[in-house]
Short mmCIF file of C-alpha atoms in Angstrom, two decimals:
data_model
loop_
_atom_site.label_atom_id
_atom_site.label_comp_id
_atom_site.label_asym_id
_atom_site.label_seq_id
_atom_site.Cartn_x
_atom_site.Cartn_y
_atom_site.Cartn_z
CA MET A 1 -6.78 -15.82 30.65
CA ASN A 2 -9.98 -13.77 30.52
CA PRO A 3 -12.83 -16.32 30.13
CA ASP A 4 -14.90 -13.83 28.13
CA PHE A 5 -12.10 -13.76 25.54
CA LEU A 6 -12.74 -17.41 24.76
CA LYS A 7 -16.50 -17.31 25.29
CA TYR A 8 -17.44 -14.35 23.09
CA GLN A 9 -14.58 -13.81 20.64
CA ALA A 10 -14.11 -16.29 17.81
CA GLN A 11 -10.65 -17.85 17.81
CA THR A 12 -8.23 -18.90 15.08
CA SER A 13 -6.72 -21.89 16.90
CA PRO A 14 -7.48 -24.09 19.92
CA TYR A 15 -4.55 -22.61 21.85
CA PRO A 16 -4.46 -18.79 21.79
CA LEU A 17 -1.69 -17.24 23.84
CA GLY A 18 -4.27 -15.25 25.76
CA MET A 19 -2.15 -12.42 27.12
CA GLU A 20 -4.49 -9.75 28.51
CA VAL A 21 -3.04 -6.50 27.17
CA SER A 22 -3.06 -3.33 29.24
CA HIS A 23 -0.96 -0.99 27.08
CA ALA A 24 2.03 -0.90 24.77
CA LEU A 25 4.83 1.58 24.20
CA GLY A 26 7.87 1.50 21.96
CA SER A 27 9.22 -2.04 21.78
CA TYR A 28 7.22 -3.30 24.77
CA ILE A 29 3.74 -4.65 25.47
CA TYR A 30 2.37 -4.66 29.03
CA ASP A 31 -0.22 -7.04 30.44
CA THR A 32 -2.88 -6.25 33.04
CA ASP A 33 -0.49 -7.30 35.81
CA ASN A 34 1.89 -4.64 34.47
CA LYS A 35 4.41 -7.25 33.37
CA LYS A 36 6.33 -6.00 30.34
CA TYR A 37 7.22 -8.05 27.29
CA LEU A 38 9.87 -7.14 24.76
CA ASP A 39 8.21 -7.41 21.35
CA PHE A 40 10.25 -9.31 18.75
CA VAL A 41 7.19 -9.84 16.52
CA ALA A 42 5.65 -6.37 15.99
CA GLY A 43 2.13 -7.64 15.46
CA VAL A 44 3.47 -10.09 12.83
CA SER A 45 5.40 -7.34 11.00
CA ALA A 46 2.55 -4.81 11.20
CA CYS A 47 3.80 -2.45 13.92
CA SER A 48 6.82 -1.31 11.95
CA LEU A 49 7.42 1.78 14.11
CA GLY A 50 6.75 0.06 17.41
CA HIS A 51 3.82 0.88 19.66
CA GLN A 52 2.29 4.32 20.13
CA ASN A 53 4.57 6.08 17.67
CA LYS A 54 3.98 9.77 18.30
CA ARG A 55 4.03 10.88 14.68
CA VAL A 56 1.49 8.24 13.67
CA ASN A 57 -0.75 8.90 16.68
CA ASP A 58 -0.66 12.66 16.10
CA ALA A 59 -1.59 12.18 12.44
CA ILE A 60 -4.54 9.98 13.39
CA LYS A 61 -5.80 12.43 16.02
CA SER A 62 -5.39 15.41 13.70
CA GLN A 63 -7.37 13.73 10.93
CA LEU A 64 -10.10 12.61 13.34
CA ASP A 65 -10.66 16.26 14.23
CA LYS A 66 -11.24 17.08 10.53
CA TYR A 67 -13.29 14.21 9.13
CA SER A 68 -13.39 10.45 9.09
CA HIS A 69 -15.27 8.32 6.55
CA VAL A 70 -17.29 10.46 4.15
CA MET A 71 -17.73 8.42 0.95
CA VAL A 72 -16.91 5.07 -0.59
CA TYR A 73 -13.47 4.66 -2.15
CA GLY A 74 -12.57 6.64 -5.24
CA GLU A 75 -15.33 9.27 -5.31
CA TYR A 76 -14.04 12.16 -3.22
CA SER A 77 -10.56 13.67 -3.11
CA GLN A 78 -9.35 13.34 0.48
CA SER A 79 -6.06 15.02 1.26
CA PRO A 80 -4.24 12.38 3.36
CA THR A 81 -5.18 9.65 0.89
CA VAL A 82 -3.96 11.61 -2.12
CA GLN A 83 -0.77 12.71 -0.34
CA TYR A 84 0.00 9.15 0.66
CA CYS A 85 -0.48 7.69 -2.81
CA LYS A 86 1.70 10.45 -4.28
CA LEU A 87 4.56 9.91 -1.81
CA LEU A 88 4.40 6.17 -2.30
CA VAL A 89 4.58 6.44 -6.09
CA GLU A 90 7.48 8.90 -5.83
CA ASN A 91 9.45 6.16 -4.09
CA LEU A 92 8.69 3.39 -6.57
CA PRO A 93 9.96 2.54 -10.08
CA PRO A 94 8.27 4.74 -12.76
CA THR A 95 6.05 1.95 -14.12
CA LEU A 96 4.40 1.48 -10.72
CA ASN A 97 2.59 4.79 -10.72
CA LYS A 98 -0.94 4.31 -9.39
CA VAL A 99 -2.23 2.94 -6.08
CA TYR A 100 -5.52 1.27 -5.17
CA LEU A 101 -6.00 1.34 -1.38
CA VAL A 102 -8.02 -1.35 0.35
CA ASN A 103 -8.53 -2.63 3.89
CA SER A 104 -6.19 -5.60 4.26
CA GLY A 105 -3.47 -7.61 2.58
CA THR A 106 -5.82 -10.36 1.50
CA GLU A 107 -8.16 -7.85 -0.17
CA ALA A 108 -5.15 -6.40 -1.95
CA CYS A 109 -4.36 -9.89 -3.22
CA GLU A 110 -7.93 -10.33 -4.44
CA GLY A 111 -7.72 -7.03 -6.33
CA ALA A 112 -4.38 -7.95 -7.89
CA LEU A 113 -5.65 -11.33 -9.09
CA LYS A 114 -8.68 -9.67 -10.67
CA LEU A 115 -6.46 -7.04 -12.27
CA VAL A 116 -4.16 -9.48 -14.08
CA ARG A 117 -7.15 -11.35 -15.46
CA ARG A 118 -8.72 -8.08 -16.58
CA VAL A 119 -5.53 -6.85 -18.26
CA THR A 120 -4.67 -10.07 -20.10
CA GLY A 121 -8.09 -11.53 -20.79
CA ARG A 122 -6.67 -14.85 -19.57
CA SER A 123 -7.72 -16.99 -16.62
CA GLN A 124 -4.73 -19.08 -15.50
CA LEU A 125 -3.02 -18.01 -12.29
CA ILE A 126 0.26 -19.44 -11.03
CA SER A 127 1.55 -19.40 -7.47
CA CYS A 128 4.22 -21.24 -5.50
CA HIS A 129 4.13 -24.25 -3.25
CA ASN A 130 4.13 -23.15 0.41
CA ALA A 131 3.09 -19.62 -0.59
CA TYR A 132 0.78 -17.54 1.58
CA HIS A 133 -1.10 -14.52 0.25
CA GLY A 134 -4.09 -14.25 2.58
CA ASN A 135 -7.09 -16.28 3.60
CA THR A 136 -10.12 -15.14 1.60
CA MET A 137 -11.29 -17.36 -1.24
CA GLY A 138 -9.14 -15.95 -4.04
CA SER A 139 -6.09 -15.59 -1.82
CA MET A 140 -6.63 -19.09 -0.48
CA SER A 141 -6.81 -20.38 -4.04
CA VAL A 142 -3.20 -19.25 -4.58
CA MET A 143 -2.07 -20.51 -1.16
CA GLY A 144 0.39 -23.33 -1.73
CA PHE A 145 -0.47 -25.43 1.31
CA GLU A 146 -3.23 -27.96 0.76
CA GLU A 147 -3.79 -28.79 4.42
CA ARG A 148 -5.16 -25.29 5.02
CA LYS A 149 -7.32 -25.34 1.87
CA GLN A 150 -9.01 -28.71 1.58
CA ALA A 151 -11.90 -27.99 3.95
CA PHE A 152 -12.97 -24.98 1.86
CA ARG A 153 -12.90 -26.40 -1.66
CA PRO A 154 -13.99 -25.81 -4.35
CA LEU A 155 -11.87 -22.68 -4.69
CA ILE A 156 -11.39 -20.58 -7.81
CA PRO A 157 -10.36 -22.69 -10.81
CA ASP A 158 -7.37 -22.59 -13.17
CA VAL A 159 -4.65 -22.15 -10.56
CA ASP A 160 -1.34 -23.99 -10.90
CA PHE A 161 1.75 -24.12 -8.70
CA ILE A 162 5.50 -24.06 -9.18
CA THR A 163 8.36 -24.46 -6.71
CA PHE A 164 10.04 -21.27 -5.51
CA ASN A 165 13.61 -21.02 -6.86
CA ASN A 166 13.07 -23.90 -9.31
CA GLU A 167 14.14 -22.46 -12.66
CA ASP A 168 12.78 -25.39 -14.66
CA ASP A 169 9.27 -24.59 -13.38
CA ILE A 170 9.42 -21.13 -14.96
CA GLN A 171 8.49 -22.75 -18.28
CA LYS A 172 5.05 -23.49 -16.83
CA ILE A 173 4.28 -19.79 -17.40
CA THR A 174 2.74 -19.77 -20.88
CA THR A 175 0.51 -17.76 -23.22
CA LYS A 176 -2.43 -19.09 -21.17
CA THR A 177 -1.13 -17.46 -17.99
CA ALA A 178 -2.75 -14.25 -16.78
CA GLY A 179 -0.30 -13.77 -13.97
CA ILE A 180 2.06 -15.32 -11.48
CA ILE A 181 2.06 -14.26 -7.84
CA LEU A 182 5.17 -14.61 -5.68
CA GLU A 183 6.40 -13.27 -2.36
CA SER A 184 9.69 -11.39 -2.67
CA ILE A 185 10.72 -13.47 0.36
CA GLN A 186 8.56 -16.51 1.08
CA GLY A 187 7.14 -15.88 4.54
CA GLY A 188 5.09 -18.81 5.78
CA ALA A 189 7.47 -21.25 4.09
CA GLY A 190 10.35 -20.19 6.33
CA PHE A 191 11.64 -16.77 5.16
CA ILE A 192 13.15 -18.19 1.98
CA GLN A 193 14.93 -15.69 -0.28
CA PRO A 194 15.03 -15.97 -4.08
CA GLN A 195 18.28 -17.37 -5.45
CA ASN A 196 20.20 -16.97 -8.73
CA ASP A 197 18.05 -14.08 -10.02
CA PHE A 198 14.95 -16.27 -9.80
CA LEU A 199 12.54 -13.33 -9.68
CA ALA A 200 14.21 -11.58 -12.62
CA LYS A 201 14.04 -14.80 -14.64
CA VAL A 202 10.34 -15.16 -13.86
CA LYS A 203 9.74 -11.58 -15.02
CA LYS A 204 11.64 -12.20 -18.27
CA ARG A 205 9.46 -15.25 -18.94
CA CYS A 206 6.30 -13.25 -18.18
CA GLU A 207 7.35 -10.59 -20.68
CA ALA A 208 8.01 -13.26 -23.32
CA VAL A 209 4.52 -14.78 -23.05
CA GLY A 210 2.48 -11.68 -22.16
CA ALA A 211 1.75 -12.64 -18.54
CA LEU A 212 1.94 -10.26 -15.58
CA MET A 213 4.05 -10.64 -12.46
CA ILE A 214 2.57 -9.89 -9.04
CA ILE A 215 4.96 -9.46 -6.11
CA ASP A 216 3.54 -9.77 -2.60
CA GLU A 217 5.30 -7.29 -0.30
CA ILE A 218 2.88 -7.61 2.61
CA GLN A 219 5.57 -8.92 4.98
CA PRO A 220 8.86 -7.67 3.46
CA GLY A 221 7.62 -4.20 2.55
CA PHE A 222 8.24 -0.79 4.08
CA GLY A 223 11.88 -1.04 5.05
CA ARG A 224 12.03 -4.45 6.68
CA THR A 225 14.59 -5.99 4.29
CA GLY A 226 17.04 -3.14 3.68
CA LYS A 227 15.05 -1.51 0.89
CA LEU A 228 11.63 0.10 0.95
CA PHE A 229 10.35 -3.03 -0.80
CA GLY A 230 11.85 -6.48 -0.89
CA PHE A 231 11.80 -6.81 -4.68
CA GLU A 232 14.34 -3.97 -4.90
CA ASN A 233 16.93 -6.39 -3.51
CA TYR A 234 16.52 -8.81 -6.41
CA ASN A 235 16.96 -6.93 -9.70
CA VAL A 236 13.31 -7.00 -10.76
CA VAL A 237 10.37 -4.61 -11.25
CA PRO A 238 7.02 -6.41 -11.04
CA ASP A 239 3.83 -5.43 -12.86
CA VAL A 240 1.76 -5.39 -9.67
CA VAL A 241 2.84 -4.96 -6.04
CA ILE A 242 0.67 -5.99 -3.10
CA ILE A 243 1.17 -4.11 0.18
CA GLY A 244 -0.22 -4.28 3.72
CA LYS A 245 0.90 -5.00 7.30
CA GLY A 246 3.69 -2.48 8.06
CA MET A 247 2.34 0.36 5.93
CA ALA A 248 0.23 2.11 8.59
CA GLY A 249 2.06 1.70 11.88
CA GLY A 250 -0.32 -1.01 13.07
CA MET A 251 -3.59 0.20 11.56
CA PRO A 252 -5.61 -2.08 9.23
CA VAL A 253 -4.85 -1.40 5.56
CA GLY A 254 -3.72 -2.88 2.26
CA GLY A 255 -3.20 -1.85 -1.33
CA PHE A 256 -2.14 -2.92 -4.78
CA ILE A 257 0.07 -0.84 -7.05
CA ALA A 258 0.43 -1.07 -10.82
CA ASN A 259 0.75 1.02 -13.95
CA GLU A 260 -2.05 3.53 -14.47
CA LYS A 261 -3.00 2.06 -17.86
CA HIS A 262 -3.69 -1.25 -16.12
CA LEU A 263 -5.47 0.08 -13.04
CA ASP A 264 -7.63 2.36 -15.18
CA LEU A 265 -9.15 -0.78 -16.73
CA LEU A 266 -11.02 -1.35 -13.46
CA THR A 267 -13.08 1.79 -14.18
CA HIS A 268 -14.91 0.41 -17.24
CA ASP A 269 -16.17 -2.75 -18.95
CA PRO A 270 -17.43 -3.25 -16.32
CA LYS A 271 -17.46 -0.15 -14.18
CA LEU A 272 -16.62 -0.78 -10.54
CA GLY A 273 -14.14 -3.51 -11.43
CA HIS A 274 -13.06 -3.42 -7.82
CA ILE A 275 -14.95 -1.55 -5.12
CA THR A 276 -14.45 -1.07 -1.41
CA THR A 277 -16.34 1.04 1.10
CA PHE A 278 -13.53 1.83 3.53
CA GLY A 279 -10.45 1.60 1.30
CA GLY A 280 -8.46 4.83 1.38
CA HIS A 281 -10.08 5.78 4.70
CA PRO A 282 -8.68 9.22 5.56
CA VAL A 283 -7.72 8.34 9.14
CA ILE A 284 -5.93 5.20 8.02
CA ALA A 285 -4.32 7.09 5.13
CA ALA A 286 -3.03 9.70 7.60
CA ALA A 287 -1.40 6.86 9.55
CA CYS A 288 0.05 5.47 6.32
CA LEU A 289 1.47 8.85 5.34
CA ALA A 290 3.06 9.43 8.75
CA THR A 291 4.51 5.90 8.76
CA LEU A 292 6.04 6.24 5.29
CA GLN A 293 7.47 9.67 6.08
CA GLU A 294 9.02 8.30 9.27
CA VAL A 295 10.51 5.27 7.51
CA LEU A 296 11.98 7.38 4.72
CA GLU A 297 13.29 10.28 6.81
CA ASN A 298 15.01 8.01 9.34
CA ASP A 299 16.29 5.56 6.72
CA TYR A 300 14.94 2.63 8.69
CA ALA A 301 15.53 0.38 5.69
CA ALA A 302 19.31 0.80 5.97
CA GLN A 303 19.10 0.50 9.74
CA SER A 304 17.37 -2.87 9.38
CA LEU A 305 20.51 -4.29 7.74
CA ALA A 306 22.75 -2.99 10.53
CA LYS A 307 20.41 -4.50 13.11
CA GLU A 308 20.37 -7.79 11.21
CA LYS A 309 24.13 -8.03 11.73
CA ILE A 310 23.65 -7.62 15.48
CA PHE A 311 21.03 -10.36 15.56
CA ARG A 312 23.20 -12.72 13.53
CA SER A 313 26.21 -12.08 15.75
CA LEU A 314 24.19 -12.98 18.85
CA LEU A 315 22.00 -15.83 17.60
CA VAL A 316 24.65 -18.51 17.88
CA HIS A 317 23.57 -21.65 19.72
CA PRO A 318 23.66 -25.43 19.20
CA LEU A 319 19.85 -25.43 18.83
CA ILE A 320 19.97 -22.85 16.01
CA GLU A 321 20.78 -24.58 12.72
CA GLU A 322 20.60 -21.39 10.65
CA VAL A 323 19.11 -17.90 10.62
CA ARG A 324 17.11 -17.23 7.46
CA GLY A 325 15.80 -14.01 6.01
CA LYS A 326 17.03 -10.48 5.50
CA GLY A 327 17.06 -7.27 7.52
CA LEU A 328 14.49 -7.48 10.30
CA MET A 329 12.59 -10.33 8.66
CA LEU A 330 14.47 -13.20 10.31
CA ALA A 331 13.72 -16.78 11.25
CA ALA A 332 15.92 -18.77 13.63
CA MET A 333 15.65 -22.40 12.54
CA THR A 334 15.88 -24.94 15.36
CA THR A 335 16.35 -28.69 15.23
CA ASP A 336 12.64 -29.58 15.28
CA ALA A 337 9.14 -28.16 15.68
CA GLU A 338 8.70 -29.23 19.31
CA THR A 339 11.92 -27.46 20.30
CA THR A 340 10.70 -24.30 18.57
CA ASN A 341 7.35 -24.56 20.33
CA GLN A 342 8.97 -24.88 23.76
CA ILE A 343 11.29 -21.97 23.12
CA ILE A 344 8.54 -19.60 21.99
CA LEU A 345 6.26 -20.40 24.93
CA ARG A 346 9.03 -20.24 27.52
CA CYS A 347 10.28 -16.93 26.13
CA GLN A 348 6.84 -15.36 26.50
CA ASP A 349 6.83 -16.49 30.14
CA ARG A 350 10.22 -14.72 30.51
CA GLY A 351 8.98 -11.51 28.92
CA LEU A 352 10.05 -11.95 25.29
CA ILE A 353 7.48 -12.20 22.50
CA LEU A 354 8.38 -14.52 19.64
CA PHE A 355 6.04 -16.31 17.25
CA TRP A 356 5.66 -19.13 14.75
CA LEU A 357 5.58 -19.22 10.95
CA LEU A 358 2.57 -20.64 9.15
CA PHE A 359 4.01 -23.71 7.43
CA GLU A 360 7.57 -24.18 8.74
CA GLY A 361 7.37 -25.65 12.22
CA LYS A 362 11.08 -25.30 13.03
CA ALA A 363 11.14 -21.53 12.54
CA ILE A 364 11.16 -18.93 15.31
CA ARG A 365 9.81 -15.66 13.89
CA ILE A 366 11.94 -12.60 14.69
CA THR A 367 10.34 -9.52 13.13
CA PRO A 368 10.71 -6.70 15.68
CA PRO A 369 9.78 -3.08 15.09
CA LEU A 370 12.20 -1.28 12.78
CA THR A 371 12.73 1.14 15.66
CA ILE A 372 14.14 -1.48 18.03
CA SER A 373 17.38 -0.39 19.70
CA GLU A 374 20.68 -2.26 19.90
CA ASP A 375 20.25 -2.61 23.66
CA GLU A 376 16.79 -4.10 23.18
CA ILE A 377 18.13 -6.56 20.63
CA LYS A 378 20.79 -7.65 23.12
CA GLU A 379 18.22 -7.90 25.92
CA GLY A 380 15.90 -10.09 23.88
CA CYS A 381 18.64 -12.31 22.49
CA ALA A 382 19.99 -12.88 25.99
CA ILE A 383 16.57 -14.17 27.08
CA LEU A 384 16.30 -16.33 23.99
CA LEU A 385 19.74 -17.90 24.47
CA GLU A 386 19.09 -18.52 28.16
CA VAL A 387 15.85 -20.31 27.33
CA MET A 388 17.62 -22.34 24.64
CA ASP A 389 20.20 -23.45 27.19
CA GLU A 390 17.39 -24.70 29.43
CA VAL A 391 15.61 -26.50 26.61
CA GLN A 392 18.86 -28.10 25.52
CA LYS A 393 19.47 -29.37 29.04
CA GLY A 394 16.04 -30.98 28.97
CA ASN A 395 14.46 -29.06 31.82
CA SER A 396 10.80 -29.94 32.35
CA PHE A 397 8.52 -27.73 30.28
CA VAL A 398 5.57 -25.98 31.89
CA ASN A 399 3.09 -24.15 29.67
#
């Protein structure tokens, strides 16, 4: 591991993986020793078209030759930004017809939380236990995992929590509620899908009491779960959609989408209800546009379901208790957290990149690029199963 990496770059945990990256292409990442690693994580769902996608790279280079940042968000009309917002809206339900582009998923969450308070004039926010929506102060306030929050309190007030898929808890949404925020598939909690029309029932309750429903699509969005957005699988149309991660082929971006009558409220009383310097950046927007075009034209959403079937047919092992998730947002659940930890670390040593989930220690994250081939799926699963055999036999573990 490069000592300067630890000395000069702030870390997020005591034990970074520390691979020194040389280059990446397609479904593979290469280290400085030219060892290649099959990528089953895709930058934690961000590199939806793999690495160095030609269409995305060409769009970035073309835009760089024209202009880069010229003005703060929302003042100038910049072609790639406008084109992207238009194409996105054309592929959404009619009520979701205006886009506010920002720089990250957590900023998109912040904007969405502000928006529901502005629209309703109410303050109460509701989230779910074990939810994750980002790590800035507002997003952390609606994170449903106290261990990650307690060191940073006090957070924003008037936030309450319900249990995902608990229909009795829906009654906690009242006339005091500005909005409820939910992931269409709970990510950090273990790739948990809604059951028994849970999301639709939440929306019905919101409509009854005048609250707004925010759906976080940062992980499931952009074709990963068989539809362009995860909520489309569950018979519901939210009031606000949060996007990020896979929307720009690996470039940093986020956004929140709502009805124009709601988003227009951010322009007055007060003006500048949400502002961002680099949101809608033309180079990033060009990457977003190329990514969305590629996803739509190749029907990667449908392909993700076909590839899910391949994964599920191969991921059969005594150490795998179940495979959760949908499409190419999958989590192989092992018997315990230590087993998962050994498997992930050993697989990286063998040239297969897997990763953890935030709150569910037994889960092995499997979120490869949407472009992954059947042969690559088989290659990676073979490594994974071989490592599981070794772990099951109790071979000594070397980090």
